């Protein structure tokens, strides 16, 4: 049987799972399967059975049943992924890690902790706060997303500019491989001997097995912090300042941009006195010893004045800083104030091309008679255009998807990449040939087969279908548009 067979005997699979797990851990009702048929993207799949694992052994039992019966399986954290990574393949066993939510150990001396994959990102930092340390990757979804999902998607966040994305904060991962065996990739040392299989696993989007324990790096909380909100008459001025700051040798902890529509939506939500009449605002944070922070603030303000900055607001205290960050991190939710639906893209462009590509995005979206709101990790050149629409309008989805594809193409043409942090998943799988040659895709497919010869671990994600079958056909330039 292969993963493409539609003849999976789900009753037999359920019986086999119930031999290894308690009945209440194995759920196959239509209601349950429907609840797990999608993530936070706009795509849906079809779960066959949902299993609630409570331990590595539970995950191993699920994977062994899947491997023995040739059934696809998929790990699922919190389901906040935006690229369809946790959309189940037809009749898959969905292995939920939400009940594997314990911090197993904290080593204060070596600044590491072992955690289960279902631990929520923000819960980890909250629970270790009294030690003066934190887990640096901070996706805007950090209240709800899991560390396992962060590892699988190599997630980023506003404060990953200086500290690096998830890959820089994972020392080791215990994994149930797709054949049901258990292996530890990496370890507690930052640079263990041998091949960096840990590095291969981080960002593998669930294709190489299930992470069951994760050794994370803990970062010292900075002694001082300054958070600035700067507004601009044009998006280009703000975007160009981002490059100026990095070129000056300062790497802030975070540099985020919100355009006018975003400022309007967020202000209605948080009432923080945001500059809603301006074209854009940058939220910039610098951290470190007080003297260094003061010097960085002064230099950044000087650079900003050369770019025609309007008002500069420096958060007076922790409460004001928290309010500004609340605005940034709740931007997606605030969109409900403007339009019922949005479609979010995640691309990266070289930082110095931000202004140019943003111009193209506004042009593309208005040509399709739609609205766009931009809120993004400007320091990383990581764009997040949110195309706004009303799903009840006939034909609107076609226009939204057409505009989205043009935006992705404009980003890649500017020397950028398909995804900065949300992953490829299902959403961008068929766009991979835009960036990768046949040889690249073939090498990636070989690596996938080395971990998963049966192709049962989250199949049909990331690599275009022909790649997974060994017959790769790169699309000619623009053929997918
Ligand atoms: C409002 C909002 C804001 C967001 N902001 C950001 C942001 O700033 N930065 C960012 O990077 N992302 C962001 N995201 C996307 C998303 O939150 C991240 O990708 C997150 O890491 C997904 O975690 P999850 O637990 O929800 O994973 P899921 O959606 O459940 O799964 C995502 C992928 O990980 C795999 N997976 C999950 N657990 C495991 C495991 N234990 N072992 C192996 N594979 C596993 C799944 O199979 C799937 O392929 C945002 C999403 C939303 C809805």
Short mmCIF file of C-alpha atoms and ligand atoms in Angstrom, two decimals:
data_model
loop_
_atom_site.label_atom_id
_atom_site.label_comp_id
_atom_site.label_asym_id
_atom_site.label_seq_id
_atom_site.Cartn_x
_atom_site.Cartn_y
_atom_site.Cartn_z
CA UNK A 1 0.00 0.00 0.00
CA UNK A 2 1.26 3.53 -0.70
CA UNK A 3 0.13 6.81 0.75
CA UNK A 4 -1.86 7.53 -2.38
CA UNK A 5 -4.05 4.44 -1.94
CA UNK A 6 -7.62 5.32 -1.11
CA UNK A 7 -8.27 1.86 0.28
CA UNK A 8 -7.15 2.41 3.86
CA UNK A 9 -9.27 0.29 6.20
CA UNK A 10 -9.76 2.89 8.92
CA UNK A 11 -11.62 0.48 11.21
CA UNK A 12 -8.66 -1.89 11.14
CA UNK A 13 -6.25 0.98 11.82
CA UNK A 14 -8.39 2.20 14.73
CA UNK A 15 -8.46 -1.33 16.21
CA UNK A 16 -4.68 -1.60 15.90
CA UNK A 17 -4.21 1.79 17.59
CA UNK A 18 -6.58 0.86 20.42
CA UNK A 19 -4.44 -2.17 21.22
CA UNK A 20 -1.55 0.23 21.95
CA UNK A 21 -3.36 3.32 23.34
CA UNK A 22 -6.39 3.87 25.59
CA UNK A 23 -9.71 4.19 23.77
CA UNK A 24 -10.09 7.84 24.79
CA UNK A 25 -6.76 8.63 23.12
CA UNK A 26 -7.93 7.26 19.76
CA UNK A 27 -10.83 9.25 18.30
CA UNK A 28 -12.39 8.53 14.94
CA UNK A 29 -15.78 10.24 15.04
CA UNK A 30 -16.68 12.44 12.08
CA UNK A 31 -16.93 15.44 14.41
CA UNK A 32 -13.43 14.90 15.75
CA UNK A 33 -11.96 14.31 12.29
CA UNK A 34 -13.66 17.46 11.02
CA UNK A 35 -12.20 19.48 13.89
CA UNK A 36 -8.72 18.39 12.82
CA UNK A 37 -9.14 18.80 9.08
CA UNK A 38 -7.39 22.17 8.85
CA UNK A 39 -4.85 24.54 10.37
CA UNK A 40 -4.86 28.36 10.28
CA UNK A 41 -4.44 28.41 6.49
CA UNK A 42 -7.34 28.44 4.05
CA UNK A 43 -6.90 24.76 3.14
CA UNK A 44 -8.65 21.66 4.40
CA UNK A 45 -7.83 17.95 4.36
CA UNK A 46 -9.36 14.73 5.72
CA UNK A 47 -8.19 13.23 8.99
CA UNK A 48 -8.83 9.49 9.33
CA UNK A 49 -8.17 9.09 13.06
CA UNK A 50 -7.01 11.57 15.69
CA UNK A 51 -4.67 10.26 18.42
CA UNK A 52 -3.86 12.21 21.57
CA UNK A 53 -0.34 11.15 22.50
CA UNK A 54 0.80 11.62 26.10
CA UNK A 55 4.35 10.27 25.83
CA UNK A 56 7.12 9.31 23.42
CA UNK A 57 5.87 5.71 23.68
CA UNK A 58 2.37 6.78 22.59
CA UNK A 59 3.81 8.59 19.56
CA UNK A 60 5.94 5.54 18.79
CA UNK A 61 2.87 3.29 18.99
CA UNK A 62 0.99 5.49 16.48
CA UNK A 63 3.93 5.63 14.09
CA UNK A 64 4.57 1.88 14.32
CA UNK A 65 0.92 1.17 13.45
CA UNK A 66 1.17 3.63 10.56
CA UNK A 67 4.40 2.08 9.31
CA UNK A 68 3.12 -1.51 9.64
CA UNK A 69 -0.15 -0.73 7.84
CA UNK A 70 1.31 1.73 5.29
CA UNK A 71 -0.95 4.54 6.48
CA UNK A 72 0.08 8.23 6.35
CA UNK A 73 0.51 10.04 9.66
CA UNK A 74 0.99 13.68 10.58
CA UNK A 75 2.14 15.39 13.78
CA UNK A 76 0.00 18.29 14.87
CA UNK A 77 0.85 20.91 17.47
CA UNK A 78 -1.59 23.78 17.96
CA UNK A 79 -2.72 24.00 14.33
CA UNK A 80 -1.71 27.66 13.94
CA UNK A 81 0.42 26.97 10.86
CA UNK A 82 -0.38 29.24 7.94
CA UNK A 83 0.91 27.14 5.03
CA UNK A 84 -1.28 24.05 5.36
CA UNK A 85 1.50 21.99 6.97
CA UNK A 86 -0.92 20.50 9.48
CA UNK A 87 -3.70 19.89 6.95
CA UNK A 88 -4.06 16.10 7.09
CA UNK A 89 -3.41 13.94 4.04
CA UNK A 90 -6.48 11.81 3.17
CA UNK A 91 -7.32 9.35 5.98
CA UNK A 92 -4.12 10.12 7.86
CA UNK A 93 -3.51 9.32 11.51
CA UNK A 94 -3.23 12.76 13.10
CA UNK A 95 -0.92 12.62 16.14
CA UNK A 96 -1.81 15.53 18.39
CA UNK A 97 0.91 16.63 20.82
CA UNK A 98 -1.24 19.02 22.86
CA UNK A 99 -1.18 16.70 25.89
CA UNK A 100 2.63 16.46 25.76
CA UNK A 101 2.99 19.85 27.39
CA UNK A 102 5.50 19.46 30.20
CA UNK A 103 8.79 21.26 30.77
CA UNK A 104 10.87 18.22 31.69
CA UNK A 105 14.02 19.82 33.08
CA UNK A 106 15.78 23.16 33.26
CA UNK A 107 19.56 23.40 33.52
CA UNK A 108 20.24 26.91 34.77
CA UNK A 109 23.99 26.57 34.59
CA UNK A 110 24.12 25.50 30.96
CA UNK A 111 21.04 27.55 29.99
CA UNK A 112 19.12 24.70 28.41
CA UNK A 113 15.78 23.02 29.01
CA UNK A 114 14.19 19.79 27.78
CA UNK A 115 10.55 20.29 26.87
CA UNK A 116 7.78 18.23 25.36
CA UNK A 117 6.63 19.34 21.90
CA UNK A 118 3.17 20.49 22.98
CA UNK A 119 4.51 23.16 25.36
CA UNK A 120 3.20 26.51 24.16
CA UNK A 121 5.87 29.00 23.15
CA UNK A 122 4.86 31.77 25.56
CA UNK A 123 4.24 29.31 28.42
CA UNK A 124 7.88 28.25 28.22
CA UNK A 125 9.20 31.80 28.60
CA UNK A 126 6.65 32.56 31.37
CA UNK A 127 7.56 29.47 33.35
CA UNK A 128 11.30 30.21 33.32
CA UNK A 129 10.94 33.99 33.77
CA UNK A 130 12.04 33.93 37.42
CA UNK A 131 15.43 32.59 36.29
CA UNK A 132 16.01 35.74 34.22
CA UNK A 133 16.02 33.81 30.93
CA UNK A 134 13.67 33.31 28.00
CA UNK A 135 13.18 31.28 24.79
CA UNK A 136 14.05 33.81 22.09
CA UNK A 137 11.88 32.84 19.06
CA UNK A 138 8.62 34.73 19.57
CA UNK A 139 6.15 34.16 16.72
CA UNK A 140 3.23 36.57 16.91
CA UNK A 141 1.15 33.44 17.60
CA UNK A 142 3.29 32.64 20.66
CA UNK A 143 0.34 32.46 23.05
CA UNK A 144 -1.01 29.47 21.16
CA UNK A 145 1.66 27.83 18.99
CA UNK A 146 3.69 24.86 20.23
CA UNK A 147 7.45 24.42 20.47
CA UNK A 148 7.09 21.27 18.31
CA UNK A 149 5.43 23.36 15.60
CA UNK A 150 8.15 26.03 15.96
CA UNK A 151 10.81 23.35 15.44
CA UNK A 152 9.04 21.81 12.46
CA UNK A 153 8.55 25.19 10.76
CA UNK A 154 11.82 26.76 11.96
CA UNK A 155 9.62 29.62 13.05
CA UNK A 156 10.66 33.23 13.39
CA UNK A 157 9.26 36.22 15.22
CA UNK A 158 9.84 39.92 15.79
CA UNK A 159 12.78 39.29 18.14
CA UNK A 160 14.60 36.87 15.84
CA UNK A 161 16.43 39.65 14.00
CA UNK A 162 19.40 39.75 16.35
CA UNK A 163 19.03 36.35 18.00
CA UNK A 164 18.19 34.18 14.98
CA UNK A 165 15.17 31.99 14.23
CA UNK A 166 14.26 28.71 15.95
CA UNK A 167 17.13 26.74 14.42
CA UNK A 168 19.59 28.83 16.44
CA UNK A 169 17.82 27.91 19.68
CA UNK A 170 17.50 24.14 19.44
CA UNK A 171 20.35 21.94 20.68
CA UNK A 172 18.75 18.54 20.32
CA UNK A 173 15.55 16.74 19.40
CA UNK A 174 14.29 13.30 20.38
CA UNK A 175 12.45 12.03 17.31
CA UNK A 176 10.21 9.09 16.54
CA UNK A 177 11.39 8.34 13.02
CA UNK A 178 8.89 7.25 10.35
CA UNK A 179 9.82 3.56 10.87
CA UNK A 180 8.87 3.83 14.55
CA UNK A 181 12.42 3.86 15.93
CA UNK A 182 13.57 6.57 18.34
CA UNK A 183 16.65 8.68 17.80
CA UNK A 184 18.18 11.76 19.41
CA UNK A 185 19.41 14.26 16.85
CA UNK A 186 21.96 16.69 18.25
CA UNK A 187 22.20 16.77 22.03
CA UNK A 188 22.82 19.18 24.86
CA UNK A 189 25.98 20.61 23.36
CA UNK A 190 25.57 23.42 20.82
CA UNK A 191 27.98 21.73 18.40
CA UNK A 192 27.83 17.93 18.83
CA UNK A 193 30.12 15.67 16.80
CA UNK A 194 29.06 14.23 13.45
CA UNK A 195 26.56 15.26 10.81
CA UNK A 196 24.15 18.01 11.85
CA UNK A 197 20.98 15.91 11.63
CA UNK A 198 19.37 18.22 14.19
CA UNK A 199 19.81 21.04 11.67
CA UNK A 200 18.22 18.87 8.98
CA UNK A 201 15.22 18.08 11.19
CA UNK A 202 14.53 21.69 12.25
CA UNK A 203 12.35 23.11 9.49
CA UNK A 204 11.45 19.73 8.00
CA UNK A 205 7.72 20.45 8.43
CA UNK A 206 6.78 17.08 9.88
CA UNK A 207 8.22 15.05 6.99
CA UNK A 208 11.03 13.38 8.95
CA UNK A 209 9.09 12.03 11.93
CA UNK A 210 7.68 13.40 15.17
CA UNK A 211 9.67 15.47 17.69
CA UNK A 212 8.86 14.09 21.14
CA UNK A 213 11.38 15.93 23.33
CA UNK A 214 13.24 19.13 22.50
CA UNK A 215 16.36 20.58 24.10
CA UNK A 216 16.02 24.36 23.81
CA UNK A 217 18.58 27.09 24.41
CA UNK A 218 17.66 29.72 26.98
CA UNK A 219 18.77 33.31 26.54
CA UNK A 220 19.65 35.76 29.29
CA UNK A 221 17.11 38.59 29.63
CA UNK A 222 18.75 41.86 28.54
CA UNK A 223 19.68 44.36 31.26
CA UNK A 224 18.05 47.26 29.45
CA UNK A 225 15.63 47.78 26.58
CA UNK A 226 14.30 50.72 24.57
CA UNK A 227 11.25 50.49 22.30
CA UNK A 228 10.59 53.21 19.73
CA UNK A 229 7.68 53.90 17.43
CA UNK A 230 8.59 56.11 14.47
CA UNK A 231 6.13 57.33 11.86
CA UNK A 232 6.67 58.29 8.22
CA UNK A 233 4.86 60.12 5.43
CA UNK A 234 5.78 57.35 3.00
CA UNK A 235 6.30 53.60 3.27
CA UNK A 236 9.53 53.94 1.27
CA UNK A 237 11.15 56.29 3.84
CA UNK A 238 10.48 53.83 6.65
CA UNK A 239 11.62 50.86 4.56
CA UNK A 240 14.85 52.60 3.57
CA UNK A 241 15.62 53.46 7.20
CA UNK A 242 15.67 49.74 7.97
CA UNK A 243 18.61 49.25 5.61
CA UNK A 244 20.33 52.37 6.95
CA UNK A 245 20.19 51.05 10.52
CA UNK A 246 21.72 47.68 9.65
CA UNK A 247 24.31 49.34 7.40
CA UNK A 248 25.35 51.53 10.33
CA UNK A 249 26.39 48.41 12.24
CA UNK A 250 23.46 48.32 14.66
CA UNK A 251 21.40 45.13 14.72
CA UNK A 252 18.32 45.94 16.81
CA UNK A 253 16.49 43.18 18.67
CA UNK A 254 13.46 43.88 16.47
CA UNK A 255 12.43 46.11 13.54
CA UNK A 256 8.77 45.74 12.57
CA UNK A 257 6.76 47.78 10.08
CA UNK A 258 3.03 48.53 10.00
CA UNK A 259 1.48 50.42 7.10
CA UNK A 260 -1.39 52.87 7.42
CA UNK A 261 -4.23 50.38 7.04
CA UNK A 262 -2.62 48.22 9.70
CA UNK A 263 -2.22 51.20 12.04
CA UNK A 264 -5.89 52.05 11.59
CA UNK A 265 -7.04 48.47 12.28
CA UNK A 266 -4.80 48.05 15.31
CA UNK A 267 -5.63 51.45 16.80
CA UNK A 268 -9.33 50.62 16.76
CA UNK A 269 -8.44 47.51 18.71
CA UNK A 270 -5.91 48.75 21.31
CA UNK A 271 -6.43 52.55 21.52
CA UNK A 272 -2.72 53.29 21.98
CA UNK A 273 -2.56 56.60 20.14
CA UNK A 274 -0.95 55.08 17.04
CA UNK A 275 -0.20 57.52 14.17
CA UNK A 276 -3.16 56.50 12.02
CA UNK A 277 -2.79 59.51 9.71
CA UNK A 278 0.73 58.46 8.65
CA UNK A 279 1.68 56.12 5.77
CA UNK A 280 3.71 53.77 7.96
CA UNK A 281 5.35 53.26 11.33
CA UNK A 282 8.39 51.30 12.47
CA UNK A 283 8.50 49.59 15.84
CA UNK A 284 12.18 49.32 16.76
CA UNK A 285 13.61 47.71 19.89
CA UNK A 286 17.22 47.78 21.04
CA UNK A 287 18.51 45.82 24.02
CA UNK A 288 21.72 45.47 26.00
CA UNK A 289 23.67 47.36 28.67
CA UNK A 290 22.11 50.80 29.33
CA UNK A 291 24.98 52.81 27.85
CA UNK A 292 24.86 50.80 24.61
CA UNK A 293 21.09 51.08 24.40
CA UNK A 294 21.23 54.86 24.83
CA UNK A 295 23.91 55.16 22.14
CA UNK A 296 21.91 52.97 19.72
CA UNK A 297 18.74 55.01 20.32
CA UNK A 298 20.60 58.24 19.61
CA UNK A 299 22.18 56.90 16.39
CA UNK A 300 18.91 55.39 15.13
CA UNK A 301 17.07 58.67 15.78
CA UNK A 302 19.76 60.53 13.83
CA UNK A 303 19.42 58.12 10.88
CA UNK A 304 15.64 58.43 11.06
CA UNK A 305 15.80 62.23 10.87
CA UNK A 306 17.81 61.87 7.65
CA UNK A 307 14.91 59.81 6.26
CA UNK A 308 12.30 62.42 7.18
CA UNK A 309 10.83 60.71 10.23
CA UNK A 310 7.75 62.34 11.78
CA UNK A 311 7.16 61.68 15.48
CA UNK A 312 9.43 59.43 17.52
CA UNK A 313 7.76 57.88 20.54
CA UNK A 314 9.98 56.05 23.03
CA UNK A 315 8.05 53.76 25.37
CA UNK A 316 8.27 55.32 28.84
CA UNK A 317 7.84 52.11 30.79
CA UNK A 318 7.10 48.39 30.55
CA UNK A 319 3.36 49.03 30.32
CA UNK A 320 3.72 51.28 27.26
CA UNK A 321 6.21 48.85 25.69
CA UNK A 322 3.77 45.97 26.24
CA UNK A 323 0.94 48.01 24.70
CA UNK A 324 2.96 48.75 21.54
CA UNK A 325 3.89 45.07 21.20
CA UNK A 326 0.31 44.02 21.85
CA UNK A 327 -0.67 46.16 18.88
CA UNK A 328 1.92 44.56 16.63
CA UNK A 329 1.18 41.01 17.73
CA UNK A 330 -2.59 41.33 17.48
CA UNK A 331 -2.54 42.90 14.01
CA UNK A 332 -3.98 39.83 12.25
CA UNK A 333 -6.93 39.69 14.65
CA UNK A 334 -7.54 43.43 14.36
CA UNK A 335 -8.27 43.01 10.64
CA UNK A 336 -11.77 41.87 11.53
CA UNK A 337 -12.47 45.59 12.09
CA UNK A 338 -11.94 46.21 8.37
CA UNK A 339 -12.87 43.12 6.37
CA UNK A 340 -14.23 39.64 7.17
CA UNK A 341 -11.46 37.64 5.47
CA UNK A 342 -7.76 37.87 4.73
CA UNK A 343 -5.20 35.84 2.85
CA UNK A 344 -1.69 36.16 4.21
CA UNK A 345 1.49 35.69 2.23
CA UNK A 346 4.96 35.23 3.69
CA UNK A 347 7.91 36.02 1.45
CA UNK A 348 11.38 37.45 1.97
CA UNK A 349 13.14 40.07 -0.13
CA UNK A 350 16.61 41.56 0.22
CA UNK A 351 16.27 44.34 2.81
CA UNK A 352 17.37 47.07 0.38
CA UNK A 353 14.54 46.02 -2.01
CA UNK A 354 11.77 46.42 0.60
CA UNK A 355 10.52 49.76 -0.73
CA UNK A 356 10.56 48.58 -4.35
CA UNK A 357 8.67 45.32 -3.66
CA UNK A 358 6.17 47.04 -1.37
CA UNK A 359 5.37 49.43 -4.24
CA UNK A 360 4.77 46.44 -6.50
CA UNK A 361 2.52 44.80 -3.89
CA UNK A 362 0.28 47.87 -3.62
CA UNK A 363 0.09 48.04 -7.44
CA UNK A 364 -0.70 44.33 -7.87
CA UNK A 365 -3.43 44.31 -5.24
CA UNK A 366 -5.13 47.47 -6.46
CA UNK A 367 -5.04 46.14 -10.05
CA UNK A 368 -7.03 43.13 -8.78
CA UNK A 369 -9.47 45.54 -7.13
CA UNK A 370 -8.57 44.41 -3.61
CA UNK A 371 -7.09 45.97 -0.49
CA UNK A 372 -3.82 45.02 1.20
CA UNK A 373 -2.50 45.58 4.70
CA UNK A 374 1.21 45.18 5.44
CA UNK A 375 2.64 44.28 8.84
CA UNK A 376 5.98 42.55 8.82
CA UNK A 377 9.44 41.73 10.14
CA UNK A 378 11.14 44.56 8.24
CA UNK A 379 14.58 43.93 9.71
CA UNK A 380 14.62 40.48 8.12
CA UNK A 381 13.08 41.66 4.84
CA UNK A 382 10.25 39.25 5.72
CA UNK A 383 7.06 40.58 4.13
CA UNK A 384 3.55 39.67 5.30
CA UNK A 385 1.07 41.25 2.87
CA UNK A 386 -2.47 40.48 4.02
CA UNK A 387 -4.91 40.63 1.13
CA UNK A 388 -8.28 41.66 2.53
CA UNK A 389 -11.53 40.42 1.04
CA UNK A 390 -15.11 39.53 1.68
CA UNK A 391 -15.49 35.83 0.96
CA UNK A 392 -19.18 36.24 0.20
CA UNK A 393 -18.41 38.23 -2.96
CA UNK A 394 -18.63 36.03 -6.05
CA UNK A 395 -15.33 35.41 -7.82
CA UNK A 396 -13.25 37.11 -5.14
CA UNK A 397 -11.13 34.03 -4.37
CA UNK A 398 -9.80 33.89 -7.93
CA UNK A 399 -8.69 37.52 -7.68
CA UNK A 400 -7.13 36.97 -4.25
CA UNK A 401 -5.15 33.94 -5.42
CA UNK A 402 -4.06 35.65 -8.64
CA UNK A 403 -2.79 38.66 -6.68
CA UNK A 404 -1.07 36.37 -4.18
CA UNK A 405 0.79 34.49 -6.88
CA UNK A 406 1.94 37.74 -8.43
CA UNK A 407 3.25 38.93 -5.05
CA UNK A 408 5.23 35.72 -4.54
CA UNK A 409 6.66 36.01 -8.02
CA UNK A 410 7.62 39.68 -7.50
CA UNK A 411 9.42 38.72 -4.28
CA UNK A 412 11.36 35.88 -5.89
CA UNK A 413 12.19 38.05 -8.91
CA UNK A 414 13.63 40.65 -6.52
CA UNK A 415 16.09 38.03 -5.30
CA UNK A 416 13.91 36.87 -2.42
CA UNK A 417 12.55 33.51 -1.32
CA UNK A 418 9.19 31.75 -1.13
CA UNK A 419 8.82 31.78 2.63
CA UNK A 420 10.47 33.50 5.57
CA UNK A 421 8.95 31.55 8.44
CA UNK A 422 5.52 30.06 7.76
CA UNK A 423 6.95 27.22 5.70
CA UNK A 424 6.08 25.69 2.37
CA UNK A 425 3.50 23.12 3.49
CA UNK A 426 0.79 22.58 0.93
CA UNK A 427 0.39 26.24 0.09
CA UNK A 428 3.69 26.82 -1.67
CA UNK A 429 4.60 23.24 -2.57
CA UNK A 430 3.91 23.67 -6.25
CA UNK A 431 5.84 26.95 -6.33
CA UNK A 432 9.09 25.24 -5.30
CA UNK A 433 10.34 24.95 -8.91
CA UNK A 434 10.35 28.71 -9.05
CA UNK A 435 13.34 28.70 -6.70
CA UNK A 436 14.84 25.24 -7.01
CA UNK A 437 16.23 23.34 -9.98
CA UNK A 438 15.43 19.71 -10.76
CA UNK A 439 18.73 18.75 -9.16
CA UNK A 440 17.92 20.69 -5.97
CA UNK A 441 14.48 19.11 -5.70
CA UNK A 442 15.85 15.67 -6.41
CA UNK A 443 18.42 16.05 -3.61
CA UNK A 444 15.68 17.17 -1.23
CA UNK A 445 13.53 14.20 -2.23
CA UNK A 446 16.50 11.85 -1.62
CA UNK A 447 16.96 13.31 1.85
CA UNK A 448 13.28 12.83 2.54
CA UNK A 449 13.46 9.18 1.45
CA UNK A 450 16.49 8.62 3.68
CA UNK A 451 14.31 9.51 6.67
CA UNK A 452 11.06 8.06 5.34
CA UNK A 453 11.39 5.43 2.57
CA UNK A 454 7.64 4.68 2.69
CA UNK A 455 6.74 8.40 2.37
CA UNK A 456 4.15 8.20 5.14
CA UNK A 457 5.26 11.10 7.38
CA UNK A 458 3.17 14.13 6.40
CA UNK A 459 3.25 13.15 2.72
CA UNK A 460 2.47 15.49 -0.15
CA UNK A 461 3.86 18.51 1.71
CA UNK A 462 6.75 20.78 0.73
CA UNK A 463 8.05 18.88 -2.31
CA UNK A 464 6.06 19.08 -5.54
CA UNK A 465 4.34 15.76 -6.25
CA UNK A 466 6.66 14.63 -9.04
CA UNK A 467 9.64 15.17 -6.74
CA UNK A 468 8.30 12.76 -4.17
CA UNK A 469 7.81 10.17 -6.91
CA UNK A 470 11.29 10.65 -8.29
CA UNK A 471 10.17 12.24 -11.56
CA UNK A 472 10.90 15.89 -11.18
CA UNK A 473 9.90 18.47 -13.71
CA UNK A 474 10.92 22.03 -12.97
CA UNK A 475 8.38 24.43 -14.32
CA UNK A 476 9.70 26.93 -16.83
CA UNK A 477 9.98 30.45 -15.44
CA UNK A 478 6.51 31.73 -14.56
CA UNK A 479 4.70 28.58 -15.69
CA UNK A 480 2.86 28.27 -12.40
CA UNK A 481 1.48 31.80 -12.60
C1 LIG B 1 -1.98 35.02 14.16
C2 LIG B 1 -0.77 34.22 13.73
C3 LIG B 1 0.48 34.82 13.80
C4 LIG B 1 1.62 34.08 13.41
N1 LIG B 1 2.85 34.68 13.51
C5 LIG B 1 3.95 33.98 13.19
C6 LIG B 1 5.25 34.58 13.31
O1 LIG B 1 5.43 35.73 13.74
N2 LIG B 1 6.31 33.82 12.96
C7 LIG B 1 6.18 32.54 12.50
O2 LIG B 1 7.18 31.90 12.19
N3 LIG B 1 4.96 31.97 12.38
C8 LIG B 1 3.85 32.63 12.71
N4 LIG B 1 2.62 32.04 12.59
C9 LIG B 1 2.51 30.67 12.06
C10 LIG B 1 2.51 29.54 13.13
O3 LIG B 1 2.04 30.02 14.37
C11 LIG B 1 3.90 28.91 13.29
O4 LIG B 1 4.27 28.27 12.10
C12 LIG B 1 3.98 27.90 14.45
O5 LIG B 1 5.31 27.50 14.68
C13 LIG B 1 3.13 26.66 14.21
O6 LIG B 1 3.06 25.96 15.45
P1 LIG B 1 1.84 24.96 15.73
O7 LIG B 1 2.08 24.32 17.05
O8 LIG B 1 0.55 25.64 15.58
O9 LIG B 1 2.07 23.90 14.56
P2 LIG B 1 0.99 23.20 13.61
O10 LIG B 1 0.26 24.21 12.81
O11 LIG B 1 0.19 22.25 14.41
O12 LIG B 1 1.97 22.38 12.66
C14 LIG B 1 2.85 23.05 11.79
C15 LIG B 1 3.78 22.02 11.13
O13 LIG B 1 4.59 21.43 12.13
C16 LIG B 1 4.48 20.02 12.12
N5 LIG B 1 4.62 19.59 13.51
C17 LIG B 1 3.92 20.05 14.59
N6 LIG B 1 4.36 19.45 15.71
C18 LIG B 1 5.36 18.59 15.33
C19 LIG B 1 6.19 17.68 16.02
N7 LIG B 1 6.11 17.50 17.34
N8 LIG B 1 7.10 16.97 15.31
C20 LIG B 1 7.21 17.12 13.97
N9 LIG B 1 6.44 17.96 13.25
C21 LIG B 1 5.52 18.68 13.94
C22 LIG B 1 3.11 19.75 11.50
O14 LIG B 1 3.07 18.46 10.91
C23 LIG B 1 3.03 20.86 10.47
O15 LIG B 1 3.73 20.50 9.31
C24 LIG B 1 1.48 32.75 12.96
C25 LIG B 1 0.21 32.17 12.90
C26 LIG B 1 -0.90 32.89 13.27
C27 LIG B 1 -2.25 32.22 13.20
#
